[in-house]
Amino acid sequence: MTKIDRVPDTKQQWFKDAKYGLFIHWGLYSILAGEYKGKKTDHISEWIMNSLGIPAEEYEKLAKEFDPTEFNADELVRRAKEDWGMKYIVFTSKHHEGFAMYHSKVSPYNVVDATPCGRDILRELADACRKYDMKLGLYYSQSQDWHDPNGYVSHANGGEDQLKDDNDKKDFQYYLDHKVKPQLKEILSEYGDICLIWFDTPMGMTIEQSRECVETVKSMQPDCIVSGRVGNQLGDYMTTGDNFIPRLPFEGDWEVPATLNDTWGYNKDDNEWKNPDDIIRLLVKISSRGGNYLLNIGPKASGEVPKESIEILNTVGRYVNQNADGVFGTRRIDVYPYELDWAEFTGKDHKLFIHVFKPRKRLEILNCGNNVTKAYVLRDGRELEFDVSPTCEGDTMINVELPKDLREEKNYCVCLELEEV
Ligand code: JFZ
């Protein structure tokens, strides 16, 4: 994460309210699923071409095997919207491997022209997003392209000096003018409204080159926002590292991209699935600090989403759907600038939401701001008794009584309505 000296502002209300989105990493690497000719990668699987040093002429043959018979964009978008409660989707239109997951006229290395299936995956997704009124954003790797001779290469396994020499010899500007900008124009003109372009690590790009990327996007769709990784502090919002939450206070618009296991692209050997309870807590914690959580799935080459991902997202989705008022549209709060092991707080308007993650006999909340006028269980509206008492330190303690059934529970939310002053 690079240091920024201004507050990033997307000026897009949908982004400030969204809180929860779906990242989809899908490409030719999904066919290899972490293994090539008996060799397994110990790096994130979408990097396999790079980490196992597969030559471009070999790697590109994978396209002949791409036939996603199980991919159903409609079903996926419906799940994201209804079952998982997500507000936007970001799909890899072209990752570092250089392969376009849409019908590009700029390069034949794309999912329609180079595969037997001939399906325009982005078209299918865009149509489904329109049907379900889901915002669609696109990941586009602007700096690294391991298929184009002039795209940058970085190394999973080091060797930076040699690489820097190799990269310096390339005509990156040519690649920018002849592949990146024309492809950006395609994805921003042929697939309807695109809510954001998720640029990735800029590497050696100059400020002019980052600016050209931003300007290409804005010239096509002025409301489309760009991620901080476009480089040179030109992004509309800040992007953190995988599952990394910045320290309070972080003003402005930001997003945490995150994996459910330890890879973005599908890896058949990665079973390090996170616990849904931890994901729920992370989502709430990020909301309380004013950010968005962009949670990733890596579909298999067949298009099937790993069942473990679906199960985790279904569980998280139940919490999100039952407690939507306490997640979406919430603002960064400063009421609780310290950590509690049993709760996280979110807030908006004159409401403070207490997300309870461990069984408690009663809820004791210190100094929650203005006077409390009402307390209720968010998911069913049940009103709760409360009283207010001074502490010896001169603070105010709100004590919320819990009915018996809730005292054994975790993962529920209580809303405190506060007096307007
Ligand atoms: C990048 C990609 O290289 C990776 O394959 C994946 O697409 C991910 C979402 O983005 O990886 C990064 C880049 C930067 C950071 C972390 C992962 N970072 O700044 O912490």
Short mmCIF file of C-alpha atoms and ligand atoms in Angstrom, two decimals:
data_model
loop_
_atom_site.label_atom_id
_atom_site.label_comp_id
_atom_site.label_asym_id
_atom_site.label_seq_id
_atom_site.Cartn_x
_atom_site.Cartn_y
_atom_site.Cartn_z
CA MET A 1 0.00 0.00 0.00
CA THR A 2 1.48 3.31 -0.99
CA LYS A 3 1.20 6.38 1.19
CA ILE A 4 -1.41 8.84 0.03
CA ASP A 5 -1.49 12.50 0.87
CA ARG A 6 -5.07 13.25 -0.05
CA VAL A 7 -8.42 11.78 0.92
CA PRO A 8 -9.59 9.50 -1.89
CA ASP A 9 -13.13 10.33 -2.95
CA THR A 10 -15.06 8.42 -5.62
CA LYS A 11 -17.92 10.93 -5.51
CA GLN A 12 -20.10 7.89 -6.14
CA GLN A 13 -22.77 7.31 -3.52
CA TRP A 14 -23.24 3.70 -4.58
CA PHE A 15 -19.61 2.93 -3.72
CA LYS A 16 -19.83 4.63 -0.31
CA ASP A 17 -22.98 2.65 0.50
CA ALA A 18 -22.06 -0.69 -1.10
CA LYS A 19 -19.90 -2.31 1.65
CA TYR A 20 -19.93 -5.78 0.10
CA GLY A 21 -18.98 -6.99 -3.38
CA LEU A 22 -17.97 -10.13 -5.24
CA PHE A 23 -14.58 -10.47 -6.91
CA ILE A 24 -14.33 -13.16 -9.60
CA HIS A 25 -10.93 -14.44 -10.74
CA TRP A 26 -11.43 -16.62 -13.78
CA GLY A 27 -9.15 -17.27 -16.74
CA LEU A 28 -6.98 -19.89 -18.41
CA TYR A 29 -5.13 -20.45 -15.12
CA SER A 30 -8.37 -21.98 -13.82
CA ILE A 31 -7.75 -24.93 -16.17
CA LEU A 32 -4.41 -25.67 -14.53
CA ALA A 33 -5.89 -25.26 -11.05
CA GLY A 34 -2.44 -24.91 -9.50
CA GLU A 35 -0.61 -27.71 -11.37
CA TYR A 36 1.25 -27.91 -14.69
CA LYS A 37 2.86 -31.11 -16.02
CA GLY A 38 2.97 -32.64 -12.55
CA LYS A 39 4.46 -29.51 -10.95
CA LYS A 40 2.44 -27.68 -8.33
CA THR A 41 2.67 -23.99 -7.69
CA ASP A 42 3.05 -22.77 -4.13
CA HIS A 43 2.04 -19.25 -5.19
CA ILE A 44 -1.42 -17.81 -5.90
CA SER A 45 -2.74 -19.97 -8.74
CA GLU A 46 -3.50 -17.22 -11.30
CA TRP A 47 0.28 -16.60 -11.32
CA ILE A 48 1.12 -20.16 -12.44
CA MET A 49 2.36 -19.12 -15.90
CA ASN A 50 4.88 -16.85 -14.18
CA SER A 51 5.81 -18.92 -11.14
CA LEU A 52 6.39 -22.14 -13.10
CA GLY A 53 7.94 -20.28 -16.05
CA ILE A 54 5.55 -21.60 -18.71
CA PRO A 55 6.45 -20.11 -22.13
CA ALA A 56 3.69 -18.07 -23.80
CA GLU A 57 3.53 -20.45 -26.82
CA GLU A 58 2.82 -23.34 -24.47
CA TYR A 59 0.49 -21.52 -22.14
CA GLU A 60 -1.71 -20.13 -24.90
CA LYS A 61 -2.63 -23.68 -26.01
CA LEU A 62 -4.74 -23.88 -22.86
CA ALA A 63 -7.36 -21.79 -24.62
CA LYS A 64 -8.21 -24.84 -26.75
CA GLU A 65 -9.37 -26.60 -23.58
CA PHE A 66 -11.59 -23.82 -22.27
CA ASP A 67 -15.17 -25.08 -22.35
CA PRO A 68 -17.11 -23.91 -19.29
CA THR A 69 -20.20 -26.10 -19.58
CA GLU A 70 -21.14 -25.47 -15.93
CA PHE A 71 -20.91 -21.69 -16.08
CA ASN A 72 -24.26 -20.04 -15.54
CA ALA A 73 -23.96 -16.27 -15.26
CA ASP A 74 -27.63 -15.86 -14.41
CA GLU A 75 -27.42 -18.26 -11.49
CA LEU A 76 -24.18 -16.72 -10.21
CA VAL A 77 -25.47 -13.15 -10.29
CA ARG A 78 -28.76 -14.22 -8.71
CA ARG A 79 -26.85 -15.87 -5.86
CA ALA A 80 -24.60 -12.82 -5.38
CA LYS A 81 -27.63 -10.55 -5.23
CA GLU A 82 -30.20 -12.59 -3.35
CA ASP A 83 -28.38 -15.25 -1.34
CA TRP A 84 -25.17 -13.36 -0.57
CA GLY A 85 -26.48 -9.78 -0.34
CA MET A 86 -23.68 -8.32 -2.44
CA LYS A 87 -23.95 -4.94 -4.15
CA TYR A 88 -21.37 -5.14 -6.93
CA ILE A 89 -19.31 -7.64 -8.90
CA VAL A 90 -15.76 -7.21 -10.20
CA PHE A 91 -14.75 -9.65 -12.92
CA THR A 92 -11.29 -10.29 -14.38
CA SER A 93 -11.64 -9.09 -17.97
CA LYS A 94 -7.89 -9.65 -18.49
CA HIS A 95 -5.47 -10.83 -15.85
CA HIS A 96 -1.64 -10.88 -16.01
CA GLU A 97 -1.76 -13.90 -18.35
CA GLY A 98 -3.01 -11.50 -21.05
CA PHE A 99 -6.09 -13.50 -22.07
CA ALA A 100 -9.28 -11.49 -22.62
CA MET A 101 -12.39 -13.05 -21.10
CA TYR A 102 -14.54 -11.21 -23.64
CA HIS A 103 -14.72 -10.85 -27.43
CA SER A 104 -11.85 -8.50 -28.20
CA LYS A 105 -11.22 -7.21 -31.72
CA VAL A 106 -7.85 -5.90 -30.56
CA SER A 107 -6.31 -9.29 -29.85
CA PRO A 108 -7.38 -12.74 -31.00
CA TYR A 109 -6.17 -14.06 -27.65
CA ASN A 110 -9.66 -13.99 -26.23
CA VAL A 111 -12.39 -16.28 -25.01
CA VAL A 112 -14.44 -16.14 -28.21
CA ASP A 113 -11.79 -16.43 -30.92
CA ALA A 114 -9.25 -18.73 -29.24
CA THR A 115 -11.51 -21.32 -27.60
CA PRO A 116 -13.79 -24.05 -28.97
CA CYS A 117 -16.71 -22.77 -26.85
CA GLY A 118 -16.75 -19.33 -28.48
CA ARG A 119 -18.70 -17.86 -25.56
CA ASP A 120 -18.35 -14.21 -24.63
CA ILE A 121 -18.22 -14.64 -20.86
CA LEU A 122 -18.32 -10.94 -20.15
CA ARG A 123 -21.43 -10.58 -22.33
CA GLU A 124 -23.16 -13.32 -20.32
CA LEU A 125 -22.21 -11.68 -17.03
CA ALA A 126 -23.16 -8.20 -18.17
CA ASP A 127 -26.58 -9.42 -19.32
CA ALA A 128 -27.20 -11.16 -16.00
CA CYS A 129 -26.08 -8.08 -14.06
CA ARG A 130 -28.49 -5.93 -16.01
CA LYS A 131 -31.31 -8.39 -15.32
CA TYR A 132 -30.68 -8.39 -11.55
CA ASP A 133 -29.77 -4.72 -11.31
CA MET A 134 -26.29 -5.61 -10.08
CA LYS A 135 -23.38 -3.20 -10.56
CA LEU A 136 -20.57 -4.59 -12.71
CA GLY A 137 -16.92 -3.59 -12.46
CA LEU A 138 -13.97 -5.01 -14.36
CA TYR A 139 -10.50 -5.97 -13.25
CA TYR A 140 -7.98 -5.14 -16.00
CA SER A 141 -4.23 -5.78 -15.62
CA GLN A 142 -2.80 -2.67 -17.25
CA SER A 143 0.88 -3.10 -16.39
CA GLN A 144 1.64 -6.79 -16.38
CA ASP A 145 0.86 -8.80 -19.50
CA TRP A 146 2.88 -11.97 -19.84
CA HIS A 147 1.55 -12.73 -23.30
CA ASP A 148 2.32 -9.41 -24.94
CA PRO A 149 6.04 -8.94 -25.66
CA ASN A 150 5.87 -5.36 -24.40
CA GLY A 151 3.83 -5.97 -21.26
CA TYR A 152 5.64 -5.87 -17.93
CA VAL A 153 6.62 -9.02 -16.07
CA SER A 154 7.33 -9.21 -12.37
CA HIS A 155 8.45 -12.24 -10.50
CA ALA A 156 6.68 -14.34 -7.97
CA ASN A 157 10.09 -15.76 -7.07
CA GLY A 158 12.32 -12.68 -7.04
CA GLY A 159 15.12 -12.06 -9.58
CA GLU A 160 14.12 -8.40 -9.65
CA ASP A 161 17.32 -6.95 -11.15
CA GLN A 162 17.23 -9.11 -14.26
CA LEU A 163 13.55 -8.38 -14.64
CA LYS A 164 14.05 -4.67 -14.36
CA ASP A 165 16.57 -4.85 -17.21
CA ASP A 166 14.14 -6.93 -19.29
CA ASN A 167 11.24 -4.56 -18.57
CA ASP A 168 13.37 -1.50 -19.37
CA LYS A 169 14.04 -2.89 -22.86
CA LYS A 170 10.34 -3.16 -23.63
CA ASP A 171 8.26 -0.64 -25.49
CA PHE A 172 5.64 -0.39 -22.76
CA GLN A 173 4.11 2.70 -24.34
CA TYR A 174 3.47 0.70 -27.53
CA TYR A 175 1.65 -1.97 -25.54
CA LEU A 176 -0.32 0.73 -23.71
CA ASP A 177 -1.36 2.39 -26.99
CA HIS A 178 -2.06 -0.79 -28.93
CA LYS A 179 -3.51 -3.17 -26.39
CA VAL A 180 -4.45 -1.56 -23.06
CA LYS A 181 -6.22 1.58 -24.24
CA PRO A 182 -8.07 -0.09 -27.15
CA GLN A 183 -9.17 -2.95 -24.90
CA LEU A 184 -10.34 -0.53 -22.21
CA LYS A 185 -12.40 1.21 -24.86
CA GLU A 186 -13.95 -2.12 -25.84
CA ILE A 187 -14.95 -3.16 -22.35
CA LEU A 188 -16.29 0.33 -21.68
CA SER A 189 -18.34 0.58 -24.86
CA GLU A 190 -19.72 -2.87 -25.61
CA TYR A 191 -21.06 -4.08 -22.24
CA GLY A 192 -23.23 -1.32 -20.83
CA ASP A 193 -22.53 0.60 -17.63
CA ILE A 194 -19.31 -0.40 -15.92
CA CYS A 195 -19.18 0.88 -12.34
CA LEU A 196 -15.42 0.62 -11.87
CA ILE A 197 -12.18 -0.47 -13.47
CA TRP A 198 -10.02 -2.39 -11.06
CA PHE A 199 -6.50 -1.62 -12.26
CA ASP A 200 -3.70 -3.63 -10.70
CA THR A 201 -0.18 -2.89 -9.45
CA PRO A 202 1.34 -0.23 -11.76
CA MET A 203 4.98 -1.41 -11.53
CA GLY A 204 7.16 1.00 -13.52
CA MET A 205 4.36 3.04 -15.08
CA THR A 206 4.95 6.78 -15.21
CA ILE A 207 2.42 9.27 -13.93
CA GLU A 208 1.58 10.12 -17.56
CA GLN A 209 0.88 6.47 -18.30
CA SER A 210 -1.34 6.09 -15.23
CA ARG A 211 -3.11 9.27 -16.29
CA GLU A 212 -3.69 7.90 -19.80
CA CYS A 213 -5.40 4.88 -18.27
CA VAL A 214 -7.63 7.03 -16.07
CA GLU A 215 -8.47 9.38 -18.92
CA THR A 216 -9.34 6.54 -21.25
CA VAL A 217 -11.82 5.27 -18.69
CA LYS A 218 -13.36 8.68 -17.95
CA SER A 219 -13.62 9.57 -21.64
CA MET A 220 -15.77 6.48 -22.20
CA GLN A 221 -17.79 6.50 -18.96
CA PRO A 222 -17.32 9.59 -16.77
CA ASP A 223 -18.98 7.97 -13.71
CA CYS A 224 -16.80 4.87 -13.86
CA ILE A 225 -14.30 4.95 -10.98
CA VAL A 226 -10.77 3.51 -10.93
CA SER A 227 -8.92 1.65 -8.20
CA GLY A 228 -5.90 3.09 -6.40
CA ARG A 229 -3.60 0.60 -8.06
CA VAL A 230 -3.74 2.51 -11.32
CA GLY A 231 -0.74 4.12 -9.66
CA ASN A 232 0.83 7.50 -9.00
CA GLN A 233 -1.96 8.47 -6.60
CA LEU A 234 -4.45 8.87 -9.44
CA GLY A 235 -7.04 6.36 -8.27
CA ASP A 236 -10.49 7.32 -6.99
CA TYR A 237 -10.24 5.04 -3.97
CA MET A 238 -7.62 3.21 -1.93
CA THR A 239 -7.15 -0.52 -2.33
CA THR A 240 -5.53 -2.47 0.50
CA GLY A 241 -3.68 -5.79 0.39
CA ASP A 242 -5.45 -9.15 0.69
CA ASN A 243 -7.63 -9.11 3.83
CA PHE A 244 -5.70 -6.13 5.21
CA ILE A 245 -7.65 -3.60 7.26
CA PRO A 246 -6.00 -0.18 7.71
CA ARG A 247 -5.70 1.29 11.17
CA LEU A 248 -8.26 3.84 12.28
CA PRO A 249 -8.83 6.50 11.24
CA PHE A 250 -8.82 6.17 7.48
CA GLU A 251 -10.86 8.84 5.81
CA GLY A 252 -12.18 8.61 2.30
CA ASP A 253 -13.18 5.72 0.09
CA TRP A 254 -11.40 2.41 0.29
CA GLU A 255 -11.81 -1.28 -0.35
CA VAL A 256 -10.36 -4.52 0.96
CA PRO A 257 -10.00 -7.22 -1.68
CA ALA A 258 -9.97 -10.60 0.02
CA THR A 259 -9.67 -14.30 -0.64
CA LEU A 260 -11.76 -17.04 0.98
CA ASN A 261 -8.75 -19.37 1.00
CA ASP A 262 -5.17 -18.51 0.00
CA THR A 263 -5.56 -18.00 -3.75
CA TRP A 264 -7.61 -15.83 -6.11
CA GLY A 265 -7.75 -18.18 -9.09
CA TYR A 266 -8.98 -21.74 -8.50
CA ASN A 267 -6.42 -24.12 -6.97
CA LYS A 268 -7.62 -27.68 -6.49
CA ASP A 269 -5.17 -28.24 -3.61
CA ASP A 270 -6.02 -25.15 -1.57
CA ASN A 271 -8.35 -26.12 1.24
CA GLU A 272 -7.43 -23.32 3.64
CA TRP A 273 -10.99 -22.05 3.78
CA LYS A 274 -11.74 -19.26 6.18
CA ASN A 275 -14.42 -19.57 8.78
CA PRO A 276 -17.74 -17.82 7.92
CA ASP A 277 -17.82 -16.29 11.42
CA ASP A 278 -14.51 -14.58 10.69
CA ILE A 279 -15.75 -13.33 7.33
CA ILE A 280 -18.90 -11.87 8.92
CA ARG A 281 -16.78 -10.12 11.49
CA LEU A 282 -14.38 -8.77 8.87
CA LEU A 283 -17.26 -7.42 6.80
CA VAL A 284 -18.71 -5.62 9.80
CA LYS A 285 -15.31 -4.37 10.94
CA ILE A 286 -14.55 -2.97 7.49
CA SER A 287 -18.00 -1.30 7.37
CA SER A 288 -17.41 0.25 10.80
CA ARG A 289 -14.20 1.77 9.51
CA GLY A 290 -15.83 3.07 6.34
CA GLY A 291 -14.55 0.60 3.75
CA ASN A 292 -15.93 -1.97 1.32
CA TYR A 293 -15.20 -5.69 1.37
CA LEU A 294 -14.60 -7.27 -2.05
CA LEU A 295 -14.70 -10.99 -1.48
CA ASN A 296 -13.30 -13.36 -4.08
CA ILE A 297 -14.38 -16.59 -5.72
CA GLY A 298 -12.25 -18.57 -8.19
CA PRO A 299 -14.52 -20.68 -10.39
CA LYS A 300 -13.18 -23.95 -11.80
CA ALA A 301 -12.46 -24.16 -15.53
CA SER A 302 -15.88 -25.78 -15.96
CA GLY A 303 -17.45 -22.63 -14.53
CA GLU A 304 -18.50 -24.38 -11.35
CA VAL A 305 -18.00 -22.30 -8.21
CA PRO A 306 -16.25 -24.37 -5.48
CA LYS A 307 -18.95 -25.64 -3.14
CA GLU A 308 -16.93 -24.52 -0.10
CA SER A 309 -17.09 -20.92 -1.37
CA ILE A 310 -20.83 -21.18 -1.89
CA GLU A 311 -21.37 -22.54 1.61
CA ILE A 312 -19.31 -19.80 3.26
CA LEU A 313 -21.01 -17.07 1.23
CA ASN A 314 -24.46 -18.52 1.97
CA THR A 315 -23.76 -18.39 5.70
CA VAL A 316 -22.39 -14.86 5.53
CA GLY A 317 -25.32 -13.92 3.28
CA ARG A 318 -27.87 -15.02 5.88
CA TYR A 319 -26.30 -12.62 8.38
CA VAL A 320 -26.09 -9.83 5.83
CA ASN A 321 -29.67 -10.24 4.64
CA GLN A 322 -31.08 -10.40 8.18
CA ASN A 323 -29.08 -7.37 9.32
CA ALA A 324 -28.91 -5.32 6.14
CA ASP A 325 -29.71 -2.01 7.85
CA GLY A 326 -26.65 -2.46 10.07
CA VAL A 327 -24.31 -3.08 7.13
CA PHE A 328 -25.31 -1.16 4.01
CA GLY A 329 -25.15 2.60 3.87
CA THR A 330 -23.28 2.74 7.17
CA ARG A 331 -20.59 5.37 7.71
CA ARG A 332 -17.21 5.29 9.36
CA ILE A 333 -17.82 5.69 13.08
CA ASP A 334 -15.53 7.02 15.75
CA VAL A 335 -17.62 6.11 18.76
CA TYR A 336 -15.56 3.02 19.47
CA PRO A 337 -11.98 3.67 18.40
CA TYR A 338 -10.80 0.65 20.38
CA GLU A 339 -11.25 -3.08 20.09
CA LEU A 340 -13.76 -5.23 21.94
CA ASP A 341 -13.45 -8.98 21.64
CA TRP A 342 -17.20 -9.60 21.57
CA ALA A 343 -18.52 -6.89 19.25
CA GLU A 344 -18.07 -4.46 16.37
CA PHE A 345 -20.10 -1.29 15.88
CA THR A 346 -21.52 0.25 12.74
CA GLY A 347 -23.49 3.43 12.45
CA LYS A 348 -25.56 5.72 10.28
CA ASP A 349 -27.99 8.59 10.80
CA HIS A 350 -29.03 8.29 14.42
CA LYS A 351 -28.49 4.59 14.78
CA LEU A 352 -25.71 2.64 16.39
CA PHE A 353 -25.60 -1.06 15.55
CA ILE A 354 -24.00 -3.49 17.95
CA HIS A 355 -22.94 -6.64 16.12
CA VAL A 356 -22.51 -9.30 18.78
CA PHE A 357 -20.09 -12.12 17.97
CA LYS A 358 -19.90 -13.92 21.29
CA PRO A 359 -22.59 -15.01 23.76
CA ARG A 360 -23.23 -12.29 26.40
CA LYS A 361 -25.59 -12.10 29.37
CA ARG A 362 -26.25 -8.40 28.74
CA LEU A 363 -24.70 -5.75 26.51
CA GLU A 364 -22.73 -3.04 28.25
CA ILE A 365 -21.85 -0.15 26.00
CA LEU A 366 -19.68 2.75 27.07
CA ASN A 367 -20.29 6.29 25.84
CA CYS A 368 -22.22 5.52 22.69
CA GLY A 369 -22.94 9.16 21.93
CA ASN A 370 -26.30 10.86 22.37
CA ASN A 371 -29.06 9.53 24.60
CA VAL A 372 -30.52 6.20 23.63
CA THR A 373 -34.25 6.32 22.89
CA LYS A 374 -34.85 2.73 21.85
CA ALA A 375 -33.05 -0.63 21.64
CA TYR A 376 -34.17 -3.55 19.47
CA VAL A 377 -33.00 -6.78 17.87
CA LEU A 378 -32.37 -5.86 14.28
CA ARG A 379 -33.46 -9.08 12.58
CA ASP A 380 -36.96 -9.22 14.15
CA GLY A 381 -37.57 -5.80 15.69
CA ARG A 382 -38.00 -7.14 19.26
CA GLU A 383 -37.61 -4.23 21.69
CA LEU A 384 -35.10 -4.60 24.51
CA GLU A 385 -35.02 -3.02 27.97
CA PHE A 386 -32.07 -0.84 28.83
CA ASP A 387 -30.83 1.49 31.53
CA VAL A 388 -28.12 4.08 31.80
CA SER A 389 -25.63 4.34 34.64
CA PRO A 390 -22.62 6.55 35.33
CA THR A 391 -19.26 4.84 35.81
CA CYS A 392 -16.73 5.90 38.44
CA GLU A 393 -14.55 7.31 35.69
CA GLY A 394 -17.32 9.71 34.78
CA ASP A 395 -18.40 7.84 31.65
CA THR A 396 -21.88 6.68 30.74
CA MET A 397 -22.72 3.00 30.51
CA ILE A 398 -25.74 1.71 28.59
CA ASN A 399 -26.87 -1.70 29.85
CA VAL A 400 -29.09 -3.58 27.42
CA GLU A 401 -30.93 -6.56 28.88
CA LEU A 402 -31.12 -9.65 26.70
CA PRO A 403 -33.95 -12.19 26.59
CA LYS A 404 -32.88 -15.76 27.54
CA ASP A 405 -32.76 -17.11 23.98
CA LEU A 406 -30.26 -14.45 22.87
CA ARG A 407 -27.86 -14.97 25.77
CA GLU A 408 -26.59 -18.19 24.21
CA GLU A 409 -26.37 -16.80 20.71
CA LYS A 410 -23.59 -15.25 18.65
CA ASN A 411 -23.85 -13.34 15.36
CA TYR A 412 -26.84 -11.11 15.90
CA CYS A 413 -27.23 -7.36 15.84
CA VAL A 414 -28.88 -4.91 18.25
CA CYS A 415 -29.79 -1.44 17.09
CA LEU A 416 -29.69 1.55 19.46
CA GLU A 417 -31.64 4.55 18.29
CA LEU A 418 -30.06 7.77 19.47
CA GLU A 419 -31.66 11.09 20.23
CA GLU A 420 -31.14 13.72 17.55
CA VAL A 421 -29.52 16.84 18.93
C1 JFZ B 1 -2.76 -8.62 -7.40
C2 JFZ B 1 -2.58 -9.70 -8.46
O1 JFZ B 1 -1.22 -9.88 -8.76
C3 JFZ B 1 -3.21 -10.98 -7.97
O2 JFZ B 1 -3.08 -12.00 -8.93
C4 JFZ B 1 -4.69 -10.73 -7.69
O3 JFZ B 1 -5.36 -10.38 -8.89
C5 JFZ B 1 -4.84 -9.61 -6.65
C6 JFZ B 1 -6.27 -9.22 -6.42
O4 JFZ B 1 -4.13 -8.44 -7.08
O5 JFZ B 1 -2.01 -8.95 -6.27
C7 JFZ B 1 -1.74 -8.02 -5.32
C8 JFZ B 1 -1.28 -6.77 -5.66
C9 JFZ B 1 -0.98 -5.84 -4.64
C10 JFZ B 1 -1.14 -6.19 -3.31
C11 JFZ B 1 -1.60 -7.46 -2.98
C12 JFZ B 1 -1.89 -8.37 -3.99
N1 JFZ B 1 -0.85 -5.26 -2.32
O6 JFZ B 1 -0.59 -4.07 -2.60
O7 JFZ B 1 -0.87 -5.59 -1.11
#
